[in-house]
Amino acid sequence: MKKALPEYDFQPATLKVLEDSPKKLFINNEWVAAQSGETFETLNPATGAPLAAAALAGAADVDAAVAAAQAAFPAWGSSIAAERAEKLFKLADLIDQHADMLAELETLDNGKPIRVARRGDLPYVTKHLRYQAGWADKIEGSTVPVTFPNQFVYTRREPLGVVAAIIPWNFPLLMAIWKLGPALAAGNTLILKPAEQTPLSALYLADLIREAGFPPGVVNILTGPGEPTGAALAAHPGIAKVAFTGSTAVGAKIMAAAAASNLKRVSLELGGKSPNVIFADADMASAVRGAQWAVFSTAGQECVAGTRLFVERAAYDQVVDGLKQNVEKMVVDHGFAEKVHVGPLISQAQMERVQGYIDQGQQAGAEIVAGGGRVGEQGYFLQPTIFAYQDDTLKLVQEEIFGPVVAVTAFDSEDELIARANDTQYGLAAGVWTRDVGKAHRYAHAVQAGTVWINGYGMIDPAAPFGGYKMSGFGREMGKEAIDLYTQVKTVWVNTQ
Ligand code: NAI
Ligand code: MG
């Protein structure tokens, strides 16, 4: 296949990945074609041209992967924890060794600036993996002082079995590792389904997994779309848990499928409509820059994006002017361009969805302060867009857009602010900028969100629990909480008489 790639000094290994197409499925540490023989294409969102074809896993392939993961579970689940950690650390070393080409694959498949893939995604992938590997041999039970005489009671934290990880396309490898790390550390086996828009880095990871020495069946990787591949995983009776990141609508379908099949455990990290607040006493330069990057990094395709910007009325004009000036300097281009701040959206469908919100917002009376249109004719680029609004019921203000669009509004009092900030079905994250420590904490406590940043935005760390309130999902990834998501407690009673 002749590929239309940008001028860039690609790693030879990156080009080889694109040549070896169609890709296969990874089951039992082996590469196999889909049983149906079907494939699908993954596109370069900067051009719309195909990068490679991948196998489309159907129900029969899901059965095969589940059988492999089930067969591997007894030995892996009862293996010495330090040995599991060792393999995860080895995998992290291998990812570091291949970081340059993995970053190139992320940028080709997802579109994000290569600088971001290199300095953001890849270092975080191994930071998270090493942190979770460290938990493997620190998962402890407890002894329990019960009311019965002569009974010694203790608990064990045991793995669940086969875990399916269904992940999105915005941080392909990082999302894979967020789930793979704690799942394997705790002794589960795994089936990973990357998003159909970005399968390439997960498939490359498969070879590193084999090289790191994981036994056959411990990790299986199935490529394919939500239907049939993801749906078959969610409904499979042999799977003990689905860990999902993606849209709220699909999260609800996964819960329904879990309920109807075997009550498999579900953890969901879903959408957001996060309120970011600037009080008039904030350090304005940082607040405005913070508000800008809170929404426009990854072209707005982040679950935590600060998409609703609340500004105290006394500072409103200053913030809107400053934001407009900054935003109009942002360079929209493909991810390998020398200077680029905002890459393409992931797909034609996503670009059209976002453009639909922009058009609808304008018709409904919100004012465009900057941007609003497409950039170029090729690929899926949109201008960073600022809306000014008053009406909290607008679709633009209520629904997750997942594109480079921020909606700015003025507020007058803290009470009004809290009521409006919480007037959403979502509750993933929130930000606040102020020099008043009391005000900052009052807001942090009152806002309904799983993460709150004070005088900053967007930091995520392997040690800091992360997840949603309300329809942004449940379960906490990162930190020790991540291990709780992938284990269950057994209580053992011993008669000592
Ligand atoms: P999506 O939720 O459809 O896709 C996420 C993952 O779920 C993919 O791997 C997909 O193949 C899988 N999936 C889709 N339907 C499924 C089903 N019925 N059963 C099991 N798995 C299924 O998200 P999509 O279509 O890529 O984006 C649509 C919107 O979702 C975005 O505009 C954004 O609002 C939201 N989204 C939120 C993300 C987040 O990080 N919270 C990430 C991606 C999307
Ligand atoms: Mg792609």
Coordinates of C-alpha atoms in Angstrom, one line a residue, residues 59-321:
A59 CA -18.1 -13.2 18.3
A60 CA -16.1 -16.4 17.5
D61 CA -12.8 -14.5 18.0
V62 CA -14.1 -13.1 21.3
D63 CA -14.9 -16.7 22.3
A64 CA -11.3 -17.8 21.4
A65 CA -9.8 -14.9 23.3
V66 CA -11.9 -15.6 26.4
A67 CA -11.0 -19.3 26.3
A68 CA -7.3 -18.3 26.2
A69 CA -7.6 -15.8 29.0
Q70 CA -9.6 -18.3 31.1
A71 CA -7.0 -21.0 30.6
A72 CA -4.2 -18.6 31.6
F73 CA -6.0 -17.3 34.7
P74 CA -5.5 -20.1 37.3
A75 CA -1.7 -20.0 37.0
W76 CA -1.4 -16.2 36.5
G77 CA -3.9 -15.4 39.3
S78 CA -2.0 -17.5 41.9
S79 CA 1.5 -16.6 40.6
I80 CA 4.0 -14.9 42.9
A81 CA 3.1 -11.3 43.0
A82 CA 6.7 -10.1 42.7
E83 CA 7.1 -12.1 39.5
R84 CA 4.1 -10.4 38.0
A85 CA 5.6 -7.0 39.0
E86 CA 8.9 -8.0 37.4
K87 CA 7.2 -8.7 34.0
L88 CA 5.3 -5.4 34.2
F89 CA 8.5 -3.5 34.9
K90 CA 10.1 -5.3 32.0
L91 CA 7.2 -4.2 29.8
A92 CA 7.7 -0.6 30.9
D93 CA 11.4 -0.8 30.0
L94 CA 10.5 -2.2 26.5
I95 CA 8.0 0.6 26.0
D96 CA 10.7 3.2 26.9
Q97 CA 13.0 1.6 24.4
H98 CA 10.4 1.9 21.6
A99 CA 9.0 5.2 22.8
D100 CA 10.0 7.2 19.7
M101 CA 8.2 4.9 17.3
L102 CA 5.2 4.4 19.5
A103 CA 4.8 8.2 19.7
E104 CA 4.9 8.4 15.9
L105 CA 2.2 5.7 15.7
E106 CA 0.0 7.6 18.1
T107 CA 0.4 10.8 16.0
L108 CA -0.3 9.0 12.8
D109 CA -3.3 7.2 14.0
N110 CA -4.8 9.8 16.4
G111 CA -3.5 13.1 14.8
K112 CA -2.2 14.7 18.0
P113 CA 1.0 16.8 17.8
I114 CA 4.1 14.6 17.9
R115 CA 5.6 16.8 20.6
V116 CA 2.6 15.9 22.8
A117 CA 2.8 12.2 22.1
R118 CA 6.5 12.2 22.8
R119 CA 6.6 14.4 26.0
G120 CA 3.0 13.7 27.2
D121 CA 1.6 10.3 26.3
L122 CA 4.7 8.1 26.2
P123 CA 6.4 9.1 29.5
Y124 CA 3.0 8.8 31.2
V125 CA 2.4 5.4 29.8
T126 CA 5.5 4.0 31.6
K127 CA 5.0 6.2 34.7
H128 CA 1.6 4.7 35.2
L129 CA 2.7 1.1 34.4
R130 CA 5.6 1.2 36.9
Y131 CA 3.4 2.7 39.6
Q132 CA 0.8 -0.1 39.2
A133 CA 3.5 -2.8 38.9
G134 CA 4.7 -1.6 42.3
W135 CA 1.3 -2.5 43.8
A136 CA 1.4 -6.1 42.7
D137 CA 3.2 -7.3 45.9
K138 CA 1.5 -4.9 48.2
I139 CA -2.1 -6.1 47.9
E140 CA -2.9 -7.2 51.5
G141 CA -5.9 -8.6 53.3
S142 CA -6.6 -8.0 57.0
T143 CA -7.5 -9.8 60.2
V144 CA -10.9 -9.1 61.5
P145 CA -11.9 -9.0 65.3
V146 CA -15.3 -10.8 65.2
T147 CA -17.7 -11.3 68.1
F148 CA -17.4 -15.1 68.1
P149 CA -14.9 -16.7 70.5
N150 CA -12.4 -19.1 68.9
Q151 CA -12.8 -17.8 65.4
F152 CA -9.9 -16.4 63.6
V153 CA -11.1 -14.3 60.6
Y154 CA -9.0 -12.9 57.8
T155 CA -9.6 -11.4 54.3
R156 CA -7.8 -12.0 51.1
R157 CA -7.9 -9.7 48.0
E158 CA -8.3 -12.0 45.0
P159 CA -8.3 -11.2 41.3
L160 CA -11.6 -11.4 39.4
G161 CA -10.7 -13.5 36.4
V162 CA -10.8 -12.4 32.8
V163 CA -11.0 -8.6 32.4
A164 CA -12.1 -6.9 29.2
A165 CA -10.7 -3.4 28.7
I166 CA -12.6 -1.3 26.1
I167 CA -10.9 2.0 25.5
P168 CA -11.2 5.2 23.4
W169 CA -9.0 6.8 20.8
N170 CA -7.9 10.0 22.5
F171 CA -4.9 8.6 24.4
P172 CA -4.7 5.1 22.9
L173 CA -1.7 3.6 24.6
L174 CA -2.2 5.5 27.9
M175 CA -5.8 4.3 28.2
A176 CA -4.6 0.7 27.5
I177 CA -2.0 0.9 30.3
W178 CA -4.4 2.5 32.8
K179 CA -6.3 -0.7 32.7
L180 CA -3.7 -3.3 31.8
G181 CA -1.4 -2.2 34.7
P182 CA -3.7 -2.7 37.7
A183 CA -5.5 -5.6 36.1
L184 CA -2.4 -7.7 35.6
A185 CA -0.7 -6.5 38.8
A186 CA -3.7 -7.9 40.7
G187 CA -3.5 -11.3 38.9
N188 CA -6.3 -11.0 36.3
T189 CA -5.9 -11.9 32.7
L190 CA -6.9 -9.4 30.1
I191 CA -8.6 -8.9 26.7
L192 CA -7.8 -5.4 25.4
K193 CA -10.0 -3.8 22.7
P194 CA -8.5 -0.6 21.4
A195 CA -10.8 1.9 19.6
E196 CA -11.3 1.1 16.0
Q197 CA -9.9 4.6 15.1
T198 CA -6.5 3.9 16.8
P199 CA -5.5 0.2 16.9
L200 CA -1.9 0.5 15.8
S201 CA 0.0 1.3 19.1
A202 CA -2.0 -1.5 21.0
L203 CA -1.0 -4.0 18.3
Y204 CA 2.6 -3.0 18.6
L205 CA 2.4 -3.4 22.3
A206 CA 1.4 -7.0 21.8
D207 CA 4.9 -7.9 20.6
L208 CA 6.4 -6.1 23.6
I209 CA 4.1 -8.1 25.9
R210 CA 5.3 -11.3 24.4
E211 CA 8.9 -10.2 24.7
A212 CA 8.4 -9.2 28.4
G213 CA 7.6 -12.8 29.1
F214 CA 3.9 -12.8 29.9
P215 CA 2.6 -16.4 29.5
P216 CA 0.2 -17.1 26.6
G217 CA -3.3 -16.0 27.2
V218 CA -2.5 -13.5 29.9
V219 CA -3.0 -10.6 27.5
N220 CA -5.0 -10.8 24.3
I221 CA -5.7 -8.0 22.0
L222 CA -8.8 -7.8 19.7
T223 CA -9.3 -5.1 17.2
G224 CA -12.7 -4.1 15.8
P225 CA -15.5 -1.6 16.3
G226 CA -18.0 -1.3 19.1
E227 CA -20.4 -3.5 17.2
P228 CA -19.7 -6.4 17.0
T229 CA -16.4 -6.6 18.9
G230 CA -17.0 -4.4 22.0
A231 CA -20.6 -5.6 22.4
A232 CA -19.6 -9.3 22.3
L233 CA -17.1 -8.6 25.1
A234 CA -19.7 -6.8 27.2
A235 CA -22.2 -9.7 26.8
H236 CA -19.8 -12.6 27.2
P237 CA -20.5 -14.9 30.2
G238 CA -16.9 -15.9 30.5
I239 CA -15.7 -12.3 31.3
A240 CA -15.7 -11.2 35.0
K241 CA -15.3 -7.5 34.5
V242 CA -15.4 -4.8 31.8
A243 CA -13.3 -1.7 32.4
F244 CA -14.5 1.0 30.0
T245 CA -13.6 4.5 29.0
G246 CA -15.7 6.3 26.4
S247 CA -19.1 7.9 25.9
T248 CA -21.9 7.9 28.5
A249 CA -24.2 6.3 26.0
V250 CA -22.0 3.3 25.4
G251 CA -21.3 3.0 29.1
A252 CA -25.0 2.6 29.7
K253 CA -25.1 -0.2 27.0
I254 CA -22.2 -2.0 28.6
M255 CA -24.0 -1.9 32.0
A256 CA -27.1 -3.3 30.4
A257 CA -25.2 -6.1 28.6
A258 CA -23.4 -6.9 31.9
A259 CA -26.7 -7.1 33.7
A260 CA -28.2 -9.3 31.1
S261 CA -25.3 -11.8 30.8
N262 CA -23.6 -12.6 34.1
L263 CA -23.6 -9.5 36.3
K264 CA -20.0 -9.0 35.4
R265 CA -18.3 -6.1 37.2
V266 CA -18.3 -2.8 35.4
S267 CA -16.2 0.3 35.9
L268 CA -16.9 3.3 33.8
E269 CA -15.0 6.5 33.0
L270 CA -17.3 8.5 30.8
G271 CA -17.9 11.9 29.4
G272 CA -17.7 15.3 31.1
K273 CA -18.7 18.9 30.8
S274 CA -16.3 20.3 33.3
P275 CA -16.7 23.7 34.9
N276 CA -13.6 25.9 35.1
V277 CA -14.0 29.0 37.1
I278 CA -12.0 32.3 37.1
F279 CA -12.6 34.7 40.0
A280 CA -11.7 38.3 39.6
D281 CA -8.9 38.1 42.1
A282 CA -7.0 35.3 40.2
D283 CA -3.6 35.6 38.7
M284 CA -5.1 36.6 35.3
A285 CA -2.2 35.6 33.0
S286 CA -2.1 32.1 34.4
A287 CA -5.8 31.7 34.6
V288 CA -6.4 32.7 31.0
R289 CA -3.6 30.5 29.8
G290 CA -4.9 27.7 32.0
A291 CA -8.4 28.1 30.7
Q292 CA -7.1 28.0 27.1
W293 CA -5.2 24.7 27.5
A294 CA -7.9 23.2 29.7
V295 CA -10.0 22.9 26.6
F296 CA -7.8 23.1 23.5
S297 CA -5.2 20.5 24.2
T298 CA -5.9 17.3 22.2
A299 CA -8.2 19.5 20.1
G300 CA -10.7 19.4 22.9
Q301 CA -11.0 15.6 22.7
E302 CA -10.4 15.0 26.4
C303 CA -12.8 13.7 29.0
V304 CA -11.7 16.3 31.5
A305 CA -11.8 19.3 29.1
G306 CA -12.8 22.5 30.8
T307 CA -15.6 23.2 28.4
R308 CA -17.7 25.5 30.6
L309 CA -15.8 28.6 31.6
F310 CA -17.4 30.7 34.4
V311 CA -15.9 34.1 34.9
E312 CA -16.7 36.5 37.7
R313 CA -18.4 39.5 36.1
A314 CA -15.7 42.1 37.1
A315 CA -13.1 40.1 35.1
Y316 CA -15.3 38.9 32.3
D317 CA -14.2 41.3 29.5
Q318 CA -10.5 40.9 30.4
V319 CA -10.7 37.1 30.3
V320 CA -12.7 36.9 27.1
D321 CA -10.3 39.4 25.4

